[in-house]
Amino acid sequence: MVDESTKNRILQAAGPIFADVGYEHATVREICGAADVNVASIKYYFGDKKNLYLETVRQARNMRAERYPFPQMAAETSAEEKLYDFVSALLRRLTALQAAPWQVKLLMRELMDPTDACRMLVKDYFQPMFDSLLGVVDQLVEGPLEPDKRLKAGFSIIGQCLHYRYGNEVVNLMVPPEHRAAFEVEQIADHITRFCLSGLRGYAADSTKEIRQDRGPAAEHPSEP
Amino acid sequence: MVDESTKNRILQAAGPIFADVGYEHATVREICGAADVNVASIKYYFGDKKNLYLETVRQARNMRAERYPFPQMAAETSAEEKLYDFVSALLRRLTALQAAPWQVKLLMRELMDPTDACRMLVKDYFQPMFDSLLGVVDQLVEGPLEPDKRLKAGFSIIGQCLHYRYGNEVVNLMVPPEHRAAFEVEQIADHITRFCLSGLRGYAADSTKEIRQDRGPAAEHPSEP
DNA sequence: CTAGTCCTTAAACGCTTGTTTAATAGACTG
DNA sequence: CAGTCTATTAAACAAGCGTTTAAGGACTAG
């Protein structure tokens, strides 16, 4: 049933390895060892390592795309609930990344540190998610939002989520052990959702108010050396 | 005046290189070339490459620490204004990172991808910033916040800022060119500040309201393969 | 002057990397 | 059967890496 061809065995072996250690740290010898294949096969089937990586990313994208045509939310679900679902699903994917399938790991790697032409597919993998999020945002504010504000609101939401992945190390250092229990996915999702809901509500409202009193360009840090 | 000793020349040369290309991609030969010094000097003065890196990070931290005892805000400044200043300063540091001094680049690198024992100094470099932010948060909400909520609020704020660095590539891909102009530091800072202000205001208020109606553990994505 | 310490040097070592070669075996074809 | 194309192999290649060696120069102290 499964494709046991040499070429495919290489791809199957390369996926998890690239996902775990990244392009640079992955060696063709390790990949070929895992695939139980001679090193020369890479030249034979893929030309070189870079090309193998590209095909691996492509494969990961396709596998995910057919597995997840991003979750359709029922129309009757409230926008608030949709937001929570989005946030919680994203958080879950990000923080459970340790145990995530290699396809997700690999795509995340590309998201954080895009290589070459792959950013094209980063785009067509993540854009749909983002658009669906923006749809929820639209429902949450009364009246249409200017396009750039719409985008910024979206970034604010996913920024808060992604921080628990990007800044994972730092978060752990800053949360004292006795409060560690309050940082489970559900509770973080709950916080972010509330924060964003009330953030969005007040958002359009006071868009006129000035934050800073006029005191010149002060409060700037001294210029860098 | 300046320390022209061989050891110091190596450190001066190593800093920008590690900052630019990271530990792995930096080669001792390149560093020694830049310092105009023999490769063996690294063994002589630092033992090995890893140790040189450690001393370089240490040096960067010290230089920044004496340059920036994190900005004291005047007591009469409003909390709203303080928040804006914080956000805008952080954004500026992050997005102007292209031209940032190597010390900042290097420390950021450690923040995003901590190596070994260095996370200790990641902590004592960033914790003070974070604490000062939490102080501002305290002023912005009426009544004391539970400790974990306080932390989460802080993470929400810096998460939104950091996203413009971490997700820089993706942001650029998702912002169409005609709205690019609306993504200058001031405007992003303005957005984030407003979003957080109204987020924080409503935050404590509706902490009782349930977001999700009870419909079981649904809306979960299908389990990963 | 001599001995000893500190520093610097060119060269090589040993290892790993991606890539390539050339030989081989098998399957299919005319 | 001879010939050709496909697939696979062990081995070597060339380049880069961090590290080490051993020798010698420059200087100071006895």
Short mmCIF file of C-alpha atoms (C1' of nucleotides) in Angstrom, two decimals:
data_model
loop_
_atom_site.label_atom_id
_atom_site.label_comp_id
_atom_site.label_asym_id
_atom_site.label_seq_id
_atom_site.Cartn_x
_atom_site.Cartn_y
_atom_site.Cartn_z
CA MET A 1 0.00 0.00 0.00
CA VAL A 2 2.58 2.53 1.09
CA ASP A 3 5.10 3.73 -1.43
CA GLU A 4 8.25 1.79 -0.64
CA SER A 5 10.33 3.18 -3.48
CA THR A 6 13.78 4.41 -2.65
CA LYS A 7 12.93 7.99 -3.48
CA ASN A 8 9.98 7.93 -1.17
CA ARG A 9 11.88 6.25 1.64
CA ILE A 10 14.35 9.12 1.49
CA LEU A 11 11.58 11.68 1.69
CA GLN A 12 9.97 9.90 4.61
CA ALA A 13 13.26 9.77 6.47
CA ALA A 14 14.24 13.33 5.64
CA GLY A 15 11.02 14.89 6.93
CA PRO A 16 11.36 14.17 10.64
CA ILE A 17 15.09 14.85 10.59
CA PHE A 18 14.85 18.24 8.94
CA ALA A 19 11.97 19.04 11.27
CA ASP A 20 13.94 18.12 14.36
CA VAL A 21 17.32 19.63 13.72
CA GLY A 22 16.78 22.02 10.83
CA TYR A 23 18.35 22.16 7.43
CA GLU A 24 21.86 23.04 8.51
CA HIS A 25 22.22 20.43 11.20
CA ALA A 26 20.71 17.63 9.20
CA THR A 27 23.30 15.56 7.36
CA VAL A 28 22.71 13.55 4.25
CA ARG A 29 24.43 10.62 5.87
CA GLU A 30 22.01 10.60 8.78
CA ILE A 31 19.05 10.82 6.44
CA CYS A 32 20.34 8.04 4.22
CA GLY A 33 21.11 5.96 7.26
CA ALA A 34 17.55 6.33 8.48
CA ALA A 35 16.20 5.52 5.04
CA ASP A 36 18.63 2.62 4.72
CA VAL A 37 19.87 3.94 1.43
CA ASN A 38 23.20 4.83 -0.08
CA VAL A 39 24.30 8.48 0.14
CA ALA A 40 24.67 8.69 -3.62
CA SER A 41 20.92 8.17 -3.98
CA ILE A 42 20.38 11.78 -3.00
CA LYS A 43 22.27 12.99 -6.01
CA TYR A 44 20.53 10.42 -8.14
CA TYR A 45 17.00 11.34 -7.13
CA PHE A 46 17.19 14.93 -5.92
CA GLY A 47 20.38 16.41 -7.31
CA ASP A 48 21.59 17.79 -4.02
CA LYS A 49 20.69 18.35 -0.39
CA LYS A 50 19.02 21.70 -0.94
CA ASN A 51 16.67 20.24 -3.47
CA LEU A 52 15.83 17.35 -1.20
CA TYR A 53 14.91 19.86 1.47
CA LEU A 54 12.68 21.74 -0.91
CA GLU A 55 10.83 18.65 -1.94
CA THR A 56 10.47 17.66 1.68
CA VAL A 57 8.87 20.99 2.57
CA ARG A 58 6.60 20.71 -0.43
CA GLN A 59 5.56 17.27 0.69
CA ALA A 60 4.88 18.47 4.23
CA ARG A 61 2.73 21.29 2.97
CA ASN A 62 0.68 19.00 0.77
CA MET A 63 0.15 16.47 3.51
CA ARG A 64 -1.07 19.13 5.89
CA ALA A 65 -3.19 20.86 3.31
CA GLU A 66 -5.20 17.78 2.50
CA ARG A 67 -5.44 16.85 6.16
CA TYR A 68 -6.57 20.31 7.33
CA PRO A 69 -8.66 22.43 4.99
CA PHE A 70 -8.72 24.75 7.95
CA PRO A 71 -11.58 24.03 10.33
CA GLN A 72 -14.90 25.40 9.21
CA MET A 73 -16.72 26.86 12.13
CA ALA A 74 -20.42 26.39 12.33
CA ALA A 75 -22.26 29.52 11.25
CA GLU A 76 -24.32 29.65 14.40
CA THR A 77 -21.26 29.79 16.64
CA SER A 78 -20.83 33.16 18.27
CA ALA A 79 -17.89 35.25 17.18
CA GLU A 80 -16.54 35.22 20.73
CA GLU A 81 -16.54 31.48 20.74
CA LYS A 82 -14.89 31.37 17.34
CA LEU A 83 -12.12 33.57 18.61
CA TYR A 84 -11.58 31.31 21.58
CA ASP A 85 -11.52 28.26 19.36
CA PHE A 86 -9.01 29.84 17.05
CA VAL A 87 -6.72 30.96 19.84
CA SER A 88 -6.91 27.71 21.68
CA ALA A 89 -6.31 25.64 18.55
CA LEU A 90 -3.33 27.75 17.59
CA LEU A 91 -1.86 27.60 21.09
CA ARG A 92 -2.36 23.89 21.21
CA ARG A 93 -0.56 23.41 17.94
CA LEU A 94 2.28 25.62 19.03
CA THR A 95 2.90 24.41 22.53
CA ALA A 96 2.27 20.77 21.80
CA LEU A 97 4.88 21.09 19.13
CA GLN A 98 7.18 18.76 20.98
CA ALA A 99 4.91 15.90 20.07
CA ALA A 100 3.66 17.42 16.84
CA PRO A 101 3.97 15.51 13.60
CA TRP A 102 7.06 16.40 11.67
CA GLN A 103 5.12 18.17 8.96
CA VAL A 104 3.97 20.82 11.43
CA LYS A 105 7.39 21.17 12.96
CA LEU A 106 8.93 21.66 9.58
CA LEU A 107 6.43 24.27 8.48
CA MET A 108 6.82 26.11 11.78
CA ARG A 109 10.53 26.15 11.24
CA GLU A 110 9.94 27.80 7.91
CA LEU A 111 7.59 30.29 9.50
CA MET A 112 10.13 31.37 12.06
CA ASP A 113 13.16 31.31 9.85
CA PRO A 114 12.15 31.20 6.22
CA THR A 115 14.62 29.87 3.70
CA ASP A 116 14.75 30.88 0.06
CA ALA A 117 11.78 30.18 -2.13
CA CYS A 118 9.90 28.38 0.61
CA ARG A 119 8.34 31.56 1.88
CA MET A 120 5.93 31.30 -0.99
CA LEU A 121 4.42 28.22 0.52
CA VAL A 122 4.69 29.62 3.99
CA LYS A 123 2.37 32.22 2.61
CA ASP A 124 -0.19 29.95 1.05
CA TYR A 125 -0.25 27.75 4.14
CA PHE A 126 -0.68 30.48 6.72
CA GLN A 127 -2.61 33.07 4.80
CA PRO A 128 -5.87 31.09 4.91
CA MET A 129 -5.64 30.73 8.67
CA PHE A 130 -5.02 34.39 9.02
CA ASP A 131 -7.89 35.30 6.74
CA SER A 132 -10.27 33.18 8.70
CA LEU A 133 -9.11 34.95 11.84
CA LEU A 134 -9.70 38.31 10.24
CA GLY A 135 -13.22 37.19 9.43
CA VAL A 136 -13.82 36.63 13.12
CA VAL A 137 -12.36 40.04 13.89
CA ASP A 138 -14.80 41.62 11.48
CA GLN A 139 -17.68 40.11 13.37
CA LEU A 140 -16.35 41.37 16.67
CA VAL A 141 -16.12 45.05 15.87
CA GLU A 142 -19.11 47.13 14.94
CA GLY A 143 -18.71 48.72 11.56
CA PRO A 144 -15.98 48.03 9.04
CA LEU A 145 -12.36 48.48 10.08
CA GLU A 146 -9.74 50.23 8.02
CA PRO A 147 -7.68 47.56 6.26
CA ASP A 148 -4.45 48.28 8.11
CA LYS A 149 -6.19 48.30 11.48
CA ARG A 150 -7.75 45.00 10.56
CA LEU A 151 -4.35 43.52 9.86
CA LYS A 152 -2.83 44.97 13.00
CA ALA A 153 -5.63 43.53 15.09
CA GLY A 154 -4.95 40.14 13.56
CA PHE A 155 -1.26 40.42 14.27
CA SER A 156 -2.02 41.42 17.84
CA ILE A 157 -3.95 38.23 18.34
CA ILE A 158 -1.57 35.78 16.79
CA GLY A 159 1.37 37.68 18.25
CA GLN A 160 0.15 36.94 21.73
CA CYS A 161 -0.19 33.27 20.87
CA LEU A 162 3.10 32.91 19.08
CA HIS A 163 4.94 34.47 21.98
CA TYR A 164 4.32 31.35 23.99
CA ARG A 165 6.28 29.49 21.38
CA TYR A 166 8.96 31.97 20.34
CA GLY A 167 9.56 33.19 23.85
CA ASN A 168 8.91 29.85 25.45
CA GLU A 169 12.28 29.74 27.15
CA VAL A 170 11.91 33.23 28.52
CA VAL A 171 8.36 32.67 29.66
CA ASN A 172 9.46 29.66 31.64
CA LEU A 173 12.18 31.66 33.30
CA MET A 174 9.83 34.44 34.27
CA VAL A 175 6.94 32.42 35.58
CA PRO A 176 7.76 31.33 39.13
CA PRO A 177 7.05 27.66 39.80
CA GLU A 178 4.10 28.33 42.07
CA HIS A 179 2.19 29.94 39.22
CA ARG A 180 3.22 27.43 36.59
CA ALA A 181 -0.10 25.68 37.02
CA ALA A 182 -1.95 28.76 35.77
CA PHE A 183 -0.21 28.51 32.42
CA GLU A 184 -1.99 25.60 30.86
CA VAL A 185 -3.26 26.02 27.33
CA GLU A 186 -6.88 26.49 28.37
CA GLN A 187 -6.03 29.26 30.78
CA ILE A 188 -3.72 31.05 28.43
CA ALA A 189 -6.33 30.79 25.70
CA ASP A 190 -8.90 32.13 28.09
CA HIS A 191 -6.72 35.09 28.98
CA ILE A 192 -5.81 35.95 25.42
CA THR A 193 -9.39 35.68 24.27
CA ARG A 194 -10.65 37.99 27.00
CA PHE A 195 -7.82 40.41 26.49
CA CYS A 196 -8.48 40.59 22.78
CA LEU A 197 -12.24 40.77 23.10
CA SER A 198 -12.10 43.75 25.36
CA GLY A 199 -9.22 45.12 23.35
CA LEU A 200 -11.21 44.96 20.14
CA ARG A 201 -14.32 46.40 21.73
CA GLY A 202 -12.68 49.53 22.99
CA TYR A 203 -10.48 49.68 19.97
CA ALA A 204 -12.54 51.56 17.42
CA ALA A 205 -14.16 53.61 20.16
CA ASP A 206 -11.29 55.75 21.38
CA SER A 207 -9.36 55.92 18.15
CA THR A 208 -9.49 59.67 18.38
CA LYS A 209 -8.05 60.14 21.85
CA GLU A 210 -4.44 61.14 22.00
CA ILE A 211 -2.23 58.98 24.14
CA ARG A 212 0.75 61.20 24.46
CA GLN A 213 0.69 64.73 25.66
CA ASP A 214 2.82 66.91 23.50
CA ARG A 215 6.21 66.95 25.04
CA GLY A 216 8.33 66.64 21.99
CA PRO A 217 10.19 63.61 20.81
CA ALA A 218 11.42 62.99 24.34
CA ALA A 219 11.32 59.69 26.20
CA GLU A 220 13.37 58.44 23.37
CA HIS A 221 16.29 56.37 24.42
CA PRO A 222 19.66 57.93 23.93
CA SER A 223 20.75 57.26 20.41
CA GLU A 224 22.64 54.05 19.84
CA PRO A 225 26.40 54.31 19.48
CA MET B 1 43.06 54.62 24.93
CA VAL B 2 41.27 51.58 23.58
CA ASP B 3 42.48 48.16 24.57
CA GLU B 4 44.51 46.95 21.62
CA SER B 5 45.60 43.69 23.19
CA THR B 6 45.26 40.56 21.12
CA LYS B 7 42.66 39.10 23.44
CA ASN B 8 40.54 42.20 23.18
CA ARG B 9 40.89 42.43 19.44
CA ILE B 10 39.51 38.92 19.21
CA LEU B 11 36.55 39.81 21.39
CA GLN B 12 35.83 42.94 19.37
CA ALA B 13 35.93 40.98 16.15
CA ALA B 14 33.94 38.05 17.47
CA GLY B 15 31.02 40.15 18.71
CA PRO B 16 29.66 41.41 15.39
CA ILE B 17 30.31 38.11 13.67
CA PHE B 18 28.50 35.98 16.24
CA ALA B 19 25.71 38.54 16.21
CA ASP B 20 25.36 38.43 12.45
CA VAL B 21 25.59 34.78 11.64
CA GLY B 22 25.14 33.02 14.97
CA TYR B 23 27.38 30.65 16.84
CA GLU B 24 27.21 27.77 14.42
CA HIS B 25 27.90 29.71 11.26
CA ALA B 26 30.68 31.78 12.70
CA THR B 27 34.09 30.27 12.08
CA VAL B 28 37.18 30.83 14.14
CA ARG B 29 39.08 31.52 10.97
CA GLU B 30 36.77 34.33 9.99
CA ILE B 31 36.95 35.84 13.45
CA CYS B 32 40.71 35.59 13.54
CA GLY B 33 40.90 37.04 10.08
CA ALA B 34 38.85 40.03 11.13
CA ALA B 35 40.94 40.47 14.25
CA ASP B 36 44.11 39.99 12.22
CA VAL B 37 45.27 37.29 14.57
CA ASN B 38 46.43 33.72 14.29
CA VAL B 39 43.82 30.98 14.77
CA ALA B 40 45.82 29.43 17.56
CA SER B 41 45.27 32.53 19.66
CA ILE B 42 41.77 31.34 20.41
CA LYS B 43 43.06 28.27 22.13
CA TYR B 44 45.67 30.34 23.86
CA TYR B 45 43.31 32.97 25.25
CA PHE B 46 39.94 31.28 25.43
CA GLY B 47 40.57 27.55 25.31
CA ASP B 48 38.05 26.89 22.57
CA LYS B 49 35.35 28.43 20.41
CA LYS B 50 32.54 27.78 22.85
CA ASN B 51 34.33 29.63 25.58
CA LEU B 52 35.06 32.54 23.29
CA TYR B 53 31.36 32.75 22.55
CA LEU B 54 30.52 32.77 26.22
CA GLU B 55 32.91 35.57 26.96
CA THR B 56 31.56 37.49 24.00
CA VAL B 57 28.01 37.26 25.29
CA ARG B 58 29.18 38.27 28.73
CA GLN B 59 30.91 41.26 27.24
CA ALA B 60 27.81 42.26 25.28
CA ARG B 61 25.66 42.07 28.35
CA ASN B 62 28.00 44.22 30.39
CA MET B 63 28.29 46.84 27.67
CA ARG B 64 24.52 47.10 27.36
CA ALA B 65 23.96 47.09 31.08
CA GLU B 66 26.17 50.07 31.72
CA ARG B 67 24.78 51.86 28.69
CA TYR B 68 21.10 51.28 29.55
CA PRO B 69 20.09 51.10 33.21
CA PHE B 70 16.63 50.85 31.77
CA PRO B 71 15.01 54.23 31.25
CA GLN B 72 13.49 55.74 34.34
CA MET B 73 10.18 57.31 33.54
CA ALA B 74 9.28 60.52 35.26
CA ALA B 75 6.85 59.95 38.09
CA GLU B 76 4.38 62.48 36.76
CA THR B 77 4.03 60.71 33.41
CA SER B 78 0.64 59.09 32.98
CA ALA B 79 0.52 55.33 32.93
CA GLU B 80 -0.95 55.40 29.44
CA GLU B 81 1.97 57.40 28.23
CA LYS B 82 4.40 55.09 29.97
CA LEU B 83 2.87 52.14 28.19
CA TYR B 84 3.21 53.88 24.87
CA ASP B 85 6.82 54.73 25.60
CA PHE B 86 7.59 51.19 26.55
CA VAL B 87 5.94 49.68 23.51
CA SER B 88 7.44 52.15 21.14
CA ALA B 89 10.93 51.77 22.59
CA LEU B 90 10.72 48.00 22.41
CA LEU B 91 9.43 48.05 18.86
CA ARG B 92 12.10 50.45 17.83
CA ARG B 93 14.79 48.26 19.26
CA LEU B 94 13.38 45.20 17.60
CA THR B 95 12.64 46.46 14.15
CA ALA B 96 15.66 48.68 13.86
CA LEU B 97 17.65 45.60 14.60
CA GLN B 98 19.11 45.59 11.15
CA ALA B 99 21.18 48.57 12.11
CA ALA B 100 21.36 47.74 15.78
CA PRO B 101 24.70 47.48 17.50
CA TRP B 102 26.00 43.97 17.63
CA GLN B 103 25.51 43.70 21.35
CA VAL B 104 21.74 43.96 20.94
CA LYS B 105 21.70 41.56 18.04
CA LEU B 106 23.64 39.02 20.03
CA LEU B 107 21.41 39.28 23.07
CA MET B 108 18.32 38.99 20.91
CA ARG B 109 19.75 35.89 19.38
CA GLU B 110 20.10 34.43 22.84
CA LEU B 111 16.57 35.45 23.69
CA MET B 112 15.13 33.65 20.71
CA ASP B 113 17.33 30.63 20.80
CA PRO B 114 19.07 30.36 24.15
CA THR B 115 22.25 28.36 24.36
CA ASP B 116 23.46 26.62 27.47
CA ALA B 117 24.22 28.67 30.55
CA CYS B 118 23.53 31.94 28.77
CA ARG B 119 19.88 31.90 29.64
CA MET B 120 20.90 33.05 33.05
CA LEU B 121 21.96 36.36 31.64
CA VAL B 122 19.05 36.45 29.26
CA LYS B 123 17.05 36.47 32.43
CA ASP B 124 18.88 39.19 34.26
CA TYR B 125 18.89 41.37 31.18
CA PHE B 126 15.23 41.08 30.33
CA GLN B 127 13.64 40.58 33.71
CA PRO B 128 14.13 44.22 34.73
CA MET B 129 12.44 45.43 31.56
CA PHE B 130 9.59 43.08 32.14
CA ASP B 131 9.21 44.13 35.76
CA SER B 132 9.05 47.75 34.82
CA LEU B 133 6.34 46.90 32.32
CA LEU B 134 4.39 45.06 34.97
CA GLY B 135 4.61 48.16 37.12
CA VAL B 136 2.88 50.10 34.39
CA VAL B 137 0.25 47.40 34.09
CA ASP B 138 -0.46 47.71 37.80
CA GLN B 139 -1.19 51.37 37.38
CA LEU B 140 -3.53 50.72 34.49
CA VAL B 141 -5.91 48.32 36.19
CA GLU B 142 -7.95 49.26 39.19
CA GLY B 143 -7.26 47.02 42.13
CA PRO B 144 -4.50 44.43 42.39
CA LEU B 145 -4.29 41.69 39.79
CA GLU B 146 -3.74 38.05 40.57
CA PRO B 147 -0.05 37.28 39.97
CA ASP B 148 -0.62 34.96 37.03
CA LYS B 149 -2.99 37.39 35.33
CA ARG B 150 -0.41 40.07 35.82
CA LEU B 151 2.20 37.97 34.06
CA LYS B 152 -0.14 37.01 31.27
CA ALA B 153 -1.01 40.64 30.66
CA GLY B 154 2.68 41.43 30.43
CA PHE B 155 3.25 38.60 27.98
CA SER B 156 0.31 39.80 25.90
CA ILE B 157 1.92 43.18 25.53
CA ILE B 158 5.43 42.12 24.69
CA GLY B 159 4.07 39.26 22.59
CA GLN B 160 2.41 41.73 20.27
CA CYS B 161 5.64 43.67 19.96
CA LEU B 162 7.91 40.71 19.48
CA HIS B 163 5.72 39.36 16.75
CA TYR B 164 6.90 42.15 14.51
CA ARG B 165 10.37 40.77 14.90
CA TYR B 166 9.84 37.01 15.05
CA GLY B 167 7.18 37.01 12.38
CA ASN B 168 8.75 39.80 10.41
CA GLU B 169 8.99 37.78 7.24
CA VAL B 170 5.39 36.65 7.46
CA VAL B 171 4.10 40.10 8.31
CA ASN B 172 5.75 41.49 5.22
CA LEU B 173 4.16 38.84 3.09
CA MET B 174 0.72 39.50 4.49
CA VAL B 175 0.69 43.25 4.36
CA PRO B 176 -0.08 44.33 0.81
CA PRO B 177 2.21 47.05 -0.50
CA GLU B 178 -0.45 49.73 -0.50
CA HIS B 179 -0.80 49.46 3.28
CA ARG B 180 2.88 49.14 3.98
CA ALA B 181 2.99 52.81 4.86
CA ALA B 182 0.65 52.23 7.80
CA PHE B 183 3.19 49.92 9.42
CA GLU B 184 5.74 52.37 10.67
CA VAL B 185 6.90 52.00 14.22
CA GLU B 186 4.83 54.92 15.52
CA GLN B 187 1.63 53.57 14.07
CA ILE B 188 2.22 50.03 15.24
CA ALA B 189 3.07 51.35 18.67
CA ASP B 190 -0.08 53.43 18.62
CA HIS B 191 -2.18 50.42 17.70
CA ILE B 192 -0.65 48.11 20.28
CA THR B 193 -0.96 50.69 22.99
CA ARG B 194 -4.63 51.33 22.28
CA PHE B 195 -5.36 47.65 21.93
CA CYS B 196 -3.72 46.89 25.26
CA LEU B 197 -5.20 49.85 27.07
CA SER B 198 -8.72 48.88 26.18
CA GLY B 199 -7.81 45.25 26.65
CA LEU B 200 -6.59 45.87 30.17
CA ARG B 201 -9.55 48.05 31.05
CA GLY B 202 -12.16 45.52 30.20
CA TYR B 203 -9.96 42.73 31.44
CA ALA B 204 -10.69 42.57 35.14
CA ALA B 205 -14.28 43.65 34.54
CA ASP B 206 -15.72 40.65 32.73
CA SER B 207 -13.51 38.01 34.24
CA THR B 208 -16.60 36.17 35.34
CA LYS B 209 -18.40 35.89 32.03
CA GLU B 210 -18.12 32.58 30.28
CA ILE B 211 -16.88 32.68 26.73
CA ARG B 212 -17.87 29.25 25.58
CA GLN B 213 -21.30 27.81 25.83
CA ASP B 214 -21.19 24.29 27.06
CA ARG B 215 -21.01 22.11 24.03
CA GLY B 216 -18.51 19.60 25.16
CA PRO B 217 -14.90 19.36 24.10
CA ALA B 218 -15.91 19.92 20.49
CA ALA B 219 -14.39 22.43 18.10
CA GLU B 220 -11.19 20.61 18.71
CA HIS B 221 -9.29 19.82 15.61
CA PRO B 222 -9.26 16.21 14.63
CA SER B 223 -6.49 14.51 16.53
CA GLU B 224 -3.13 14.55 14.87
CA PRO B 225 -2.05 11.36 13.14
"C1'" DC C 1 75.21 36.40 28.38
"C1'" DT C 2 71.79 33.08 29.72
"C1'" DA C 3 67.48 31.18 31.14
"C1'" DG C 4 62.93 31.56 31.30
"C1'" DT C 5 58.38 33.34 30.32
"C1'" DC C 6 55.06 35.22 27.38
"C1'" DC C 7 53.24 35.58 22.87
"C1'" DT C 8 52.75 34.60 18.02
"C1'" DT C 9 53.27 31.93 14.06
"C1'" DA C 10 52.78 28.50 9.94
"C1'" DA C 11 51.60 24.18 9.35
"C1'" DA C 12 49.39 20.08 10.01
"C1'" DC C 13 45.96 16.94 12.28
"C1'" DG C 14 41.71 14.62 12.46
"C1'" DC C 15 37.19 14.80 11.52
"C1'" DT C 16 32.79 15.83 9.14
"C1'" DT C 17 30.52 17.76 5.51
"C1'" DG C 18 28.20 17.51 0.58
"C1'" DT C 19 29.30 15.66 -3.65
"C1'" DT C 20 31.09 12.60 -7.21
"C1'" DT C 21 33.10 8.63 -9.36
"C1'" DA C 22 33.26 4.23 -11.40
"C1'" DA C 23 31.98 -0.37 -10.99
"C1'" DT C 24 28.17 -3.62 -10.53
"C1'" DA C 25 23.89 -6.11 -10.73
"C1'" DG C 26 19.36 -6.61 -12.55
"C1'" DA C 27 15.60 -6.05 -15.79
"C1'" DC C 28 13.93 -5.40 -19.91
"C1'" DT C 29 14.44 -5.25 -25.24
"C1'" DG C 30 15.38 -6.23 -30.00
"C1'" DC D 1 22.28 -13.79 -26.63
"C1'" DA D 2 23.96 -9.16 -26.82
"C1'" DG D 3 22.82 -4.55 -25.67
"C1'" DT D 4 20.89 -0.88 -23.09
"C1'" DC D 5 18.83 1.48 -19.57
"C1'" DT D 6 17.85 1.80 -14.52
"C1'" DA D 7 19.09 1.45 -9.89
"C1'" DT D 8 22.42 0.74 -6.28
"C1'" DT D 9 26.80 0.33 -4.26
"C1'" DA D 10 31.56 1.16 -1.89
"C1'" DA D 11 34.89 4.22 -2.14
"C1'" DA D 12 37.11 8.35 -2.80
"C1'" DC D 13 37.16 13.45 -3.37
"C1'" DA D 14 37.65 18.21 -2.11
"C1'" DA D 15 36.63 21.55 1.03
"C1'" DG D 16 35.66 23.25 5.45
"C1'" DC D 17 35.67 22.92 10.29
"C1'" DG D 18 37.83 23.27 15.34
"C1'" DT D 19 41.87 22.11 17.35
"C1'" DT D 20 46.79 21.11 18.15
"C1'" DT D 21 51.61 21.08 17.46
"C1'" DA D 22 56.20 22.63 17.64
"C1'" DA D 23 59.19 26.17 16.69
"C1'" DG D 24 60.85 30.70 17.16
"C1'" DG D 25 60.72 35.77 18.40
"C1'" DA D 26 60.65 39.32 21.95
"C1'" DC D 27 61.33 40.55 26.18
"C1'" DT D 28 62.75 40.45 31.20
"C1'" DA D 29 65.28 38.82 35.35
"C1'" DG D 30 69.23 36.75 37.41
#
